[in-house]
Each structure stands twice: as C-alpha cells, then as structure tokens.
GROMACS .gro file of C-alpha atoms in nm:
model
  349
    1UNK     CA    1  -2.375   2.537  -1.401
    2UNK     CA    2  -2.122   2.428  -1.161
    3UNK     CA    3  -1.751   2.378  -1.316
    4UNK     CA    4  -1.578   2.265  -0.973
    5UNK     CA    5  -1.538   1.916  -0.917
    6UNK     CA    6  -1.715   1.855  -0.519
    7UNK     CA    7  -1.630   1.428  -0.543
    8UNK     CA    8  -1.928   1.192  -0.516
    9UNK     CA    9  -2.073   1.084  -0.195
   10UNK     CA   10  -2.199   0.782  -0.094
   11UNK     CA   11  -2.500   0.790  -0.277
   12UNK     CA   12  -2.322   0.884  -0.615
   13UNK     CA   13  -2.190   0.506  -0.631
   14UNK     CA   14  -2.392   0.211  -0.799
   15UNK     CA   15  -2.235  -0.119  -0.856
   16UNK     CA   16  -2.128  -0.227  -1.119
   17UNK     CA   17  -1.995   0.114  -1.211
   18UNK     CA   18  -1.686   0.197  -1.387
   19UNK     CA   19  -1.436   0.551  -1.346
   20UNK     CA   20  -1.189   0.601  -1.550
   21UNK     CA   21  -0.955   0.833  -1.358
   22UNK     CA   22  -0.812   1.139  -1.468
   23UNK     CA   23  -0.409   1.315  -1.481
   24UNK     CA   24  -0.204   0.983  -1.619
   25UNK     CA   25   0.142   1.065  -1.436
   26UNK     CA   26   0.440   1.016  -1.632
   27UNK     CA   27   0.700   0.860  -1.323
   28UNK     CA   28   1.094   1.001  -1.345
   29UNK     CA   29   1.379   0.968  -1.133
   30UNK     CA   30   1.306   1.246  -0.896
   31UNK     CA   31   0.963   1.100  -0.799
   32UNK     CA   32   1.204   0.752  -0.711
   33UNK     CA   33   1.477   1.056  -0.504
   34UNK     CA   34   1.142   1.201  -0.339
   35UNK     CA   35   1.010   0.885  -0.210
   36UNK     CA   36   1.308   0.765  -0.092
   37UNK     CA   37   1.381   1.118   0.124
   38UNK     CA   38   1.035   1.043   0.281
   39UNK     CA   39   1.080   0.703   0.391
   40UNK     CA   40   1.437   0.629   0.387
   41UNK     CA   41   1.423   0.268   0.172
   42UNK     CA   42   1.698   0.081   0.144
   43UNK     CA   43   1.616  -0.195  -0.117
   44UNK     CA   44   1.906  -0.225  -0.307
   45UNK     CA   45   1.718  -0.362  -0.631
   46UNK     CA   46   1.528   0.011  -0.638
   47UNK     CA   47   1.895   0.200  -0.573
   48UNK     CA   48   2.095   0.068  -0.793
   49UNK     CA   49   2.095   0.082  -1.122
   50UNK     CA   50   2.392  -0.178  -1.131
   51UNK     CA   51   2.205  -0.458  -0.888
   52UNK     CA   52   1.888  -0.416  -1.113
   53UNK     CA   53   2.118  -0.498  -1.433
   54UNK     CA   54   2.268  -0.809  -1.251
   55UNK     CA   55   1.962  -0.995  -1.187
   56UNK     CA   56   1.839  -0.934  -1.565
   57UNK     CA   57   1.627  -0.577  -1.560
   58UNK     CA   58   1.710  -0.319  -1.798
   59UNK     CA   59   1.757  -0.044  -1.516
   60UNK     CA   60   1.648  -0.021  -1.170
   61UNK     CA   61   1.260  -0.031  -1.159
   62UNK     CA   62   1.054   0.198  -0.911
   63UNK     CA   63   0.961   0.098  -0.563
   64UNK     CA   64   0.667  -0.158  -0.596
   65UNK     CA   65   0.468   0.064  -0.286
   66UNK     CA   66   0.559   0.391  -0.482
   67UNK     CA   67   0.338   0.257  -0.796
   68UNK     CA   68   0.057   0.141  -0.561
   69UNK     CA   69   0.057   0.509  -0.390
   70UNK     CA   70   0.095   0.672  -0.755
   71UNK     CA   71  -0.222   0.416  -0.851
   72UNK     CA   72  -0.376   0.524  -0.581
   73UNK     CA   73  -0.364   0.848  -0.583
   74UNK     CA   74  -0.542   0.804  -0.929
   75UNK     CA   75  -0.825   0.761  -0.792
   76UNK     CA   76  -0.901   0.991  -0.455
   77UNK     CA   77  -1.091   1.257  -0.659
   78UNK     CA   78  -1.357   1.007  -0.783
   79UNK     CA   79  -1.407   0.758  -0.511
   80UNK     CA   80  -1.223   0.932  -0.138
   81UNK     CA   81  -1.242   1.302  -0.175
   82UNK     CA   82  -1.550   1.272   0.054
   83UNK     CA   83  -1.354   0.976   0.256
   84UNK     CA   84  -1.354   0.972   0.628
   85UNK     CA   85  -1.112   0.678   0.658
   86UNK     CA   86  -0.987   0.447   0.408
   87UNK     CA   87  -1.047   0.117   0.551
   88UNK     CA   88  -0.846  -0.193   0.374
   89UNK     CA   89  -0.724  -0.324   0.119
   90UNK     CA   90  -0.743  -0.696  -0.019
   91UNK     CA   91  -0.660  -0.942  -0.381
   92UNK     CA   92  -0.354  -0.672  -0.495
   93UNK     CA   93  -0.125  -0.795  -0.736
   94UNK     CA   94   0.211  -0.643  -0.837
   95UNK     CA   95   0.220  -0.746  -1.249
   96UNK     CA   96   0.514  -0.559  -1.382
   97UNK     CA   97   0.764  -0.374  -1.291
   98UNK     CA   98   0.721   0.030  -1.389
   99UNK     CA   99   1.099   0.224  -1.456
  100UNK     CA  100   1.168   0.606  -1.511
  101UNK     CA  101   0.977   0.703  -1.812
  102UNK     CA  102   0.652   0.492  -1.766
  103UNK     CA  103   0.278   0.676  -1.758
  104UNK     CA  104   0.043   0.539  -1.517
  105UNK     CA  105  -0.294   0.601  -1.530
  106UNK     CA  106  -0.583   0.432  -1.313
  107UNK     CA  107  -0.978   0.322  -1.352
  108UNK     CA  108  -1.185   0.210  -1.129
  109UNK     CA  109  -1.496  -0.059  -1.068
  110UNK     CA  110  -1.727  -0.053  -0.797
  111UNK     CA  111  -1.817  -0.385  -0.657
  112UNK     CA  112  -1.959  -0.333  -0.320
  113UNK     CA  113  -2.161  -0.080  -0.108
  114UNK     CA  114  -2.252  -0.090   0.264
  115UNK     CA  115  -2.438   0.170   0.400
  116UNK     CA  116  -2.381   0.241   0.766
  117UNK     CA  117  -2.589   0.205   1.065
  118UNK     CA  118  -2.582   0.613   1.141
  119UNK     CA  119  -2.710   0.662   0.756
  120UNK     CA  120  -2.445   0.946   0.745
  121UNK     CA  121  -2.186   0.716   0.540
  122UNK     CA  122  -2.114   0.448   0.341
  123UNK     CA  123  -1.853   0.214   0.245
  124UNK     CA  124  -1.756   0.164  -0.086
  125UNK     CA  125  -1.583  -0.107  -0.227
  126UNK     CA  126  -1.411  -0.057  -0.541
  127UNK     CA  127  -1.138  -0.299  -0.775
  128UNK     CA  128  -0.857  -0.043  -0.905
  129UNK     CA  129  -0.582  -0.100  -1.222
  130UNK     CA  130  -0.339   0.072  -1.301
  131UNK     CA  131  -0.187   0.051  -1.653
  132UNK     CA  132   0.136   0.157  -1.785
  133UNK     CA  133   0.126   0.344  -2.149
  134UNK     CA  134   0.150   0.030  -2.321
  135UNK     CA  135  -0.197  -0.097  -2.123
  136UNK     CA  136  -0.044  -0.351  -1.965
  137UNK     CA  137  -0.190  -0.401  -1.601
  138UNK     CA  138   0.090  -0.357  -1.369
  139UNK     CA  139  -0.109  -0.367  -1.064
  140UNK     CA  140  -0.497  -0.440  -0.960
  141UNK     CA  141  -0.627  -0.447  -0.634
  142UNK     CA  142  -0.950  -0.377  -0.422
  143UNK     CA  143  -0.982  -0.122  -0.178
  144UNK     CA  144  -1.320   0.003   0.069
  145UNK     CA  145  -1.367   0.293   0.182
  146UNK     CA  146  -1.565   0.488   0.449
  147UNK     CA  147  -1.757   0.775   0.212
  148UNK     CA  148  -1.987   1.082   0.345
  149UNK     CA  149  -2.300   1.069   0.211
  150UNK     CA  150  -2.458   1.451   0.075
  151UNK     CA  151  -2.786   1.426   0.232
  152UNK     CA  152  -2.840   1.153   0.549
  153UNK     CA  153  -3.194   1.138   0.428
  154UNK     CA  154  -3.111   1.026   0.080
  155UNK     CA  155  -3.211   0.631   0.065
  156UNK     CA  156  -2.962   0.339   0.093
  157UNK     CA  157  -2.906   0.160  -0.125
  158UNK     CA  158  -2.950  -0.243  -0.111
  159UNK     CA  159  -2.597  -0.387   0.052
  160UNK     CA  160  -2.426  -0.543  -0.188
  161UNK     CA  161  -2.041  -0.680  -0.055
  162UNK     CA  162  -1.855  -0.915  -0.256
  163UNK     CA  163  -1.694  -1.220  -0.103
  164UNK     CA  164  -1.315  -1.123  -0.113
  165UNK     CA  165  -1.007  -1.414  -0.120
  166UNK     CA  166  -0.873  -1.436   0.218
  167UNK     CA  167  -0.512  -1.375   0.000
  168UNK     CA  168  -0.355  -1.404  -0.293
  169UNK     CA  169  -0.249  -1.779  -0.436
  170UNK     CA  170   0.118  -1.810  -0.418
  171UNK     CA  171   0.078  -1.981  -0.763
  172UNK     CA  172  -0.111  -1.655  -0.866
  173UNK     CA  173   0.182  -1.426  -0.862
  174UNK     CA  174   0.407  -1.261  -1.076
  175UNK     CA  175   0.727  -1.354  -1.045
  176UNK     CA  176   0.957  -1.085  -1.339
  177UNK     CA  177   1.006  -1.214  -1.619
  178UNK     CA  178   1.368  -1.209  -1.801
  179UNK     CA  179   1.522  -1.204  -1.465
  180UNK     CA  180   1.761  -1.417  -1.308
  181UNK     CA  181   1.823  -1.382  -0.918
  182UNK     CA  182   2.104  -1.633  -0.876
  183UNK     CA  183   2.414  -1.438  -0.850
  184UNK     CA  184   2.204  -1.148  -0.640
  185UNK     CA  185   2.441  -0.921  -0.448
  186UNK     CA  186   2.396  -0.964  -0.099
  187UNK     CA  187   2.703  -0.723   0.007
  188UNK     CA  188   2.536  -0.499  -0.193
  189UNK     CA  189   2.174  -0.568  -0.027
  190UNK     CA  190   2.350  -0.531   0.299
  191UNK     CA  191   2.204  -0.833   0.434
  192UNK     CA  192   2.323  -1.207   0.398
  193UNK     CA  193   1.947  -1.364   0.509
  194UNK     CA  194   1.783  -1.500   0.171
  195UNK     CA  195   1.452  -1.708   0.121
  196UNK     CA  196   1.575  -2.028   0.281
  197UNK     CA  197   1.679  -1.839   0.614
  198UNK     CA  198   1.353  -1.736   0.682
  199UNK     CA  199   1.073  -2.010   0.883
  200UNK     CA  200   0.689  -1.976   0.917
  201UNK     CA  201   0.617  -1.863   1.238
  202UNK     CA  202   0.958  -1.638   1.296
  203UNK     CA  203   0.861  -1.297   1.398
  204UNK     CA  204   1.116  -1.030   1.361
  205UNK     CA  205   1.158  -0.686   1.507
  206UNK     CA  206   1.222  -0.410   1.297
  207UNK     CA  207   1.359  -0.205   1.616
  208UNK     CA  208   1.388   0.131   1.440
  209UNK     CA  209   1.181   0.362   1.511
  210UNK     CA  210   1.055   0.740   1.259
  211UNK     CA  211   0.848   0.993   1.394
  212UNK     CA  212   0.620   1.137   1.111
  213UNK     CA  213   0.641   1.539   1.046
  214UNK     CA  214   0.367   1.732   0.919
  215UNK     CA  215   0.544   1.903   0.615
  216UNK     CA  216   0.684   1.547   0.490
  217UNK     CA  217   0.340   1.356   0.509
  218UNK     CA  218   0.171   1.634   0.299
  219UNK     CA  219   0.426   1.633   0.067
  220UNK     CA  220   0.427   1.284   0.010
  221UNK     CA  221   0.061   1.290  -0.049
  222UNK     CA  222   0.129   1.567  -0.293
  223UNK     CA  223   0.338   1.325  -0.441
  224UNK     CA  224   0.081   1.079  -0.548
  225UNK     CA  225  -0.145   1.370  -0.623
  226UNK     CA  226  -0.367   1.212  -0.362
  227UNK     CA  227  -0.604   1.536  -0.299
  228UNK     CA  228  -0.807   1.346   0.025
  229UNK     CA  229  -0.942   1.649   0.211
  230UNK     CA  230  -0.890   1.468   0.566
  231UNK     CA  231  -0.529   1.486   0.469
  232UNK     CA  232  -0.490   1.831   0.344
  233UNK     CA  233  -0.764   2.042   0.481
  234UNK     CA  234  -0.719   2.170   0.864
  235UNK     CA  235  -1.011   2.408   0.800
  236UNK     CA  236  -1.275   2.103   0.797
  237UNK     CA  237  -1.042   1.878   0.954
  238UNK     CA  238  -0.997   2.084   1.290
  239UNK     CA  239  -1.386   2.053   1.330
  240UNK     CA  240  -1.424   1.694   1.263
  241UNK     CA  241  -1.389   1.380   1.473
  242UNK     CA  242  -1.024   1.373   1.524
  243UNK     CA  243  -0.972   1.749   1.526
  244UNK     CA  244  -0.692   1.736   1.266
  245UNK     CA  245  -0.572   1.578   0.932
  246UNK     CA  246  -0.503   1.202   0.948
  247UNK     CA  247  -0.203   1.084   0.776
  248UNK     CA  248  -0.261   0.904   0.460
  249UNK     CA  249  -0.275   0.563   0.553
  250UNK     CA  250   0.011   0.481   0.248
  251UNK     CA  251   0.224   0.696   0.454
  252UNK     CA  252   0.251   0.389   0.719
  253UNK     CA  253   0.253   0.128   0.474
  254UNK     CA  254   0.550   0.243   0.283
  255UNK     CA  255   0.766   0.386   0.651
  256UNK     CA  256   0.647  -0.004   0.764
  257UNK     CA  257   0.813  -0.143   0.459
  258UNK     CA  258   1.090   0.098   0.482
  259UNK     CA  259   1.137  -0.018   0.813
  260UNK     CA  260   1.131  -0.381   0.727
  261UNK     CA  261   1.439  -0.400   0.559
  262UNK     CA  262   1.648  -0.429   0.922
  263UNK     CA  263   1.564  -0.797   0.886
  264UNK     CA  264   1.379  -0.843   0.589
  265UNK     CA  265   1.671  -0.647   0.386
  266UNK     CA  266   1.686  -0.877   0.094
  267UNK     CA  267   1.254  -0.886   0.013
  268UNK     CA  268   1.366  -0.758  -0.293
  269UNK     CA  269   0.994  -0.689  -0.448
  270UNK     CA  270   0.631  -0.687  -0.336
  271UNK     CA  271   0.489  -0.945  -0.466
  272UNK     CA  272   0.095  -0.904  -0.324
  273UNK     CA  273  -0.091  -0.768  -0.064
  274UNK     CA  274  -0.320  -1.025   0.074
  275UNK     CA  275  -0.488  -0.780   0.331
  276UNK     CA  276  -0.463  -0.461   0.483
  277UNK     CA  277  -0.658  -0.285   0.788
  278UNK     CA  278  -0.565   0.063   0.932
  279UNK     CA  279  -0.668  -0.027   1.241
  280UNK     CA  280  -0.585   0.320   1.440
  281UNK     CA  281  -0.529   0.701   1.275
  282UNK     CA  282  -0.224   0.827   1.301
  283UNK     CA  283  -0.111   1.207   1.332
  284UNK     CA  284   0.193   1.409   1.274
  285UNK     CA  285   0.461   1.376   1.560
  286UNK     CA  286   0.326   1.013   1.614
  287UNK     CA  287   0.669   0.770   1.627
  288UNK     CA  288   0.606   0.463   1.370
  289UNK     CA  289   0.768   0.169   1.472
  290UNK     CA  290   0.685  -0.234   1.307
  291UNK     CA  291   0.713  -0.597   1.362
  292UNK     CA  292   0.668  -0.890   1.096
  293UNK     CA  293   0.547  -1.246   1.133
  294UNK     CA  294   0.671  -1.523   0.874
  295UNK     CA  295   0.342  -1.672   0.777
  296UNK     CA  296   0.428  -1.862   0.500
  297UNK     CA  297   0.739  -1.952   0.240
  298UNK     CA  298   0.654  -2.083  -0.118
  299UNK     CA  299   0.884  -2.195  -0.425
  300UNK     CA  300   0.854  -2.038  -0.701
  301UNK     CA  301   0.750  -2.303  -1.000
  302UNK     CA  302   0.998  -2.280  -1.279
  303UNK     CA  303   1.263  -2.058  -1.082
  304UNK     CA  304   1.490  -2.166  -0.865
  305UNK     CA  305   1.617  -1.808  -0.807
  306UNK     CA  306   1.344  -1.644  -0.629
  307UNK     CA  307   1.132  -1.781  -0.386
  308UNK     CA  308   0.829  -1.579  -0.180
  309UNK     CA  309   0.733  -1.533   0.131
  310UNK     CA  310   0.419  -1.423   0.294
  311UNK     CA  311   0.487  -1.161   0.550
  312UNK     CA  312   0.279  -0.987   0.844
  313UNK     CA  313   0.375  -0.610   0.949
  314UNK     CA  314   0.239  -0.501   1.240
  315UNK     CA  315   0.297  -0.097   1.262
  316UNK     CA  316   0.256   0.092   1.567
  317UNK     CA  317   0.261   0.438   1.703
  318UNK     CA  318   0.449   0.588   1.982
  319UNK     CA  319   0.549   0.187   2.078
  320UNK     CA  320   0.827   0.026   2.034
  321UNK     CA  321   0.758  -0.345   1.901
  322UNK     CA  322   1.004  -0.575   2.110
  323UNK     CA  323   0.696  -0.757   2.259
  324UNK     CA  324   0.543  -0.794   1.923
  325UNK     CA  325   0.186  -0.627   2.009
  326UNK     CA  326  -0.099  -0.717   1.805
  327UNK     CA  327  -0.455  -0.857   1.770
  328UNK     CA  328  -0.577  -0.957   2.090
  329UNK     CA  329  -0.900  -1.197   2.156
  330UNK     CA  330  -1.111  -0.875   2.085
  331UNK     CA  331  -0.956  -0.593   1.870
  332UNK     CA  332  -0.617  -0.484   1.874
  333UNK     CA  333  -0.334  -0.379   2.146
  334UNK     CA  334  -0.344  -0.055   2.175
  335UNK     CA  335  -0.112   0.148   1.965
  336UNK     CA  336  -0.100  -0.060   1.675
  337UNK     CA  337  -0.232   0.139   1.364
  338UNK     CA  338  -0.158  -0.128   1.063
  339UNK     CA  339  -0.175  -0.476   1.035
  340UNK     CA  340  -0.110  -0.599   0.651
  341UNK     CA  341  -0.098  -0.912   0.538
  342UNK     CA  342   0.150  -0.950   0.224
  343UNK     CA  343   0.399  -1.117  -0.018
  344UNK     CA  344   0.768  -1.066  -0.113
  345UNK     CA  345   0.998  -1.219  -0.368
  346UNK     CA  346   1.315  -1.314  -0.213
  347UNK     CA  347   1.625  -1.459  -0.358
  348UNK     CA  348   1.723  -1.780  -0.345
  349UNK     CA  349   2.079  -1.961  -0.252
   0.00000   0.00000   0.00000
C-alpha cells in the first residue's frame, strides 16, 4: 500500500464533490516582509501599521492577493498537482480582512468538468473558501483548471460546466466593517487621485516595468506552499510542451497589482475579481509590464468614505504597455499574458 500522495487526475473528480484541504497556515509578519520583497507593493494600508489604525482597523491587515495566493495554495495538492495550466478564475469575493496571527485553511467543491477533445485532459472547475480560525469565510472564489488525466483510455465523463456571473454585483461586496476612510492619508499613500478622480473608460499606464528571476518565483510559490509540479519540477518540465517550468500564474497577478499602484496608488483593497484568463505562459527572465482600463465606478451604499471601482489589468511580457495592447477581434496581441477583470475599494473625498 502506497503512502505517497501522486494528486488526482482528471478522472479522480466527480461533481458535486467536496476536499477539504490539508496544512492550515498560521500567516505572521514575515510572510507580509516576504511578499512584499517579491513584488515590491506599495499600498500604504498593508505598510503601515499607523494608516491601517487611522481609517478604523486594529493593525495593518495582509495584502488582499497574498490571502488569495495563501488560499490557493491550499488547494494545489488535491485539485493542480497534475495541472498543465491553470486557466481562470471568476465570482471571487474578498470578505474580511486576515492580520498577523490569523490561520487559514481552504476546502474545495467541484462544480464543473470538461473533458478535452485530445482525451488526455480535463478541465476542472472547482468553488474554493478559505476560512480564518474563527470559520468565518474571508474569501470564496471559483477557479478551472487544465488536469492530466492517468490513463487517456479511461472514459469521460458527461460535461457538466456551470453557468458562471459575468462579475461580481457591486452591491455584492464587502466593503470593512468598523472602518472609516474619510480622513485617509494621501501623503502617506503617495498619491493624491481618490475614487472621484477616476472615469469609466480612462486607461492608465503603469509604465514600470520587473523582469521575473527564477530563484524569486520559486520562492514565492514556496511561499503559498503551492507544490504545482509545472512550477517546481525541471525534470518533467524540461520534457514537456514548453520545455521548462511556467511561472505560477499568481506570480503575474500580484507583480500586475504591484505595478498598479503608479496610478492606481490609492486602490486601497481588492474588493473582487470578476474574471481572470492567463492568456500566455510566462518564464523566468520574461519582463512584466501592465495597463488598466476604468470599466466602471460605484458608490458604496451606506458609506460615503469608500467608493469602488472596477478595474481591467492587462499584463504583458517583454512589452512595454504605452499603446495599451490587448484583445484583438480574434485572440489577444501578442505578448499579453493576463487579462483580469476586478474590483477595488477606493477612498472617497
């Protein structure tokens, strides 16, 4: 009898099923000094212990992406150790802030299961929570995934997607309770643009630019304890259809954000993520650079401190974003590797 853990494949999954993952993670202060060495945030709300107290929180809470990664990571060795790509993300809700001394742990539903057209994969859809110690949800979202499958000849099993919300209902979201936004420090922030500066339709160019090294992506992966073999493993990975490990696709979500704050420096929280496609791979030595779109600004009801707005990041790699490339008639422009679809609290004047 087998006491190694290989990760299901495609045909392990069933709908309807339920994982509850294992290794709850108790989050500290050096996992908030790690994250920020990998990706260089700025936020002020997650620096400063002192900004956090002004607007009403107890002490500065974690980075909102740094939770979702954490979450994530949760849940690789039941549903992506056998991954070939993750492939979106869609309906994810930020719930409550987590600080320095909360234990997250993760489980898992599957809702949906594709089977491709080579019969060698499969794409599973799953719904993910993560809980804090007290079991409060502090985030849920859903996630699909492309999955090996064990044996090609093993049937497939009858498709079964669910219909997903095109995003998240502004009046769905979860503004923080017990805080107060109103005299938020925007010396401090290092930006004076707040929620009434900001137009549908204004797209803004992040101009920065980070390349990615090999050493730092794996050790932010470590991080999240996010044990993906196409990530880790250049044994299998040199043989496979890239020829190398892919970046974990969080790893370009959170530099993206990172990057955001040259002119989104005040998007204080993440508030949702709407949608999210990782439309390219992306390798070590690969420059990130990103672009957002203003798709949409919504009050807050009851608060007339925060308000949100919904925000499109386009990452690319190895190209610079002043012509804001992006989805084209038929696919994408080439070098663009993320496209998500998301909202942000933002103070108020």
């Amino acid at each position: 009898m087998t006491k190694t853990n290989a990760g299901n494949f495609f045909e392990d999954f069933k709908v309807g099923q339920v994982l509850d993952h294992a290794t709850p993670r108790t989050v500290t202060e050096g996992d908030r000094a790690l994250y920020q060495a990998f990706f260089g945030s700025r936020f002020s709300l997650q620096s400063s212990d002192e900004v956090a107290r002004k607007a009403g929180y107890a002490q500065s809470p974690l980075d909102d992406m740094l939770v979702f990664h954490i979450v994530f990571g949760k849940t690789v060795p039941d549903i992506s150790l056998n991954a070939v790509a993750n492939l979106g993300y869609a309906d994810c809700r930020f719930l409550k802030p987590v600080f320095p001394g909360d234990t997250l742990s993760a489980t898992s539903e599957v809702i949906g299961l594709k089977q491709n057209s080579d019969g060698a994969t499969g794409v599973v859809y799953v719904r993910s929570t993560g809980r804090n110690q007290r079991g409060e949800t502090v985030l849920d979202y859903v996630r699909w995934v492309m999955v090996r499958k064990r044996d090609k000849a093993a049937p497939a099993p009858e498709t079964d997607v669910s219909q997903l919300p095109a995003a998240v209902d502004a009046k769905a979201l979860a503004a923080p309770s017990g805080t107060n936004f109103k005299e938020f420090d925007t010396i401090a922030s290092g930006s004076p643009h707040l929620w009434d500066d900001y137009e549908a339709g204004e797209k803004i160019d992040h101009v920065d630019g980070v390349t990615i090294e090999e050493a730092e992506h794996m050790m932010a992966t470590r991080l999240y304890q996010n044990t993906a073999k196409v990530h880790f493993n250049q044994f299998t990975e040199g043989q496979g259809r890239f020829g190398r490990r892919l970046i974990y696709g969080g790893h370009v979500i959170s530099l993206a954000r990172a990057l955001s704050f040259n002119g989104l420096g005040n998007a204080a929280l993440v508030a949702a993520i709407n949608g999210g496609r990782h439309v390219a791979p992306c390798f070590a030595g690969n420059t990130v650079f990103a672009w957002s779109e203003v798709l949409a600004k919504e009050p807050i009801a009851d608060r007339d401190d925060l308000g949100a707005l919904r925000i499109r990041t386009i990452a690319t790699r190895d190209l610079p974003c002043s012509d804001f490339p992006g989805a084209l008639e038929r696919g994408y422009a080439e070098g663009v590797i993320l496209d998500l679809d998301y909202w942000v609290f933002m103070p108020r004047r």
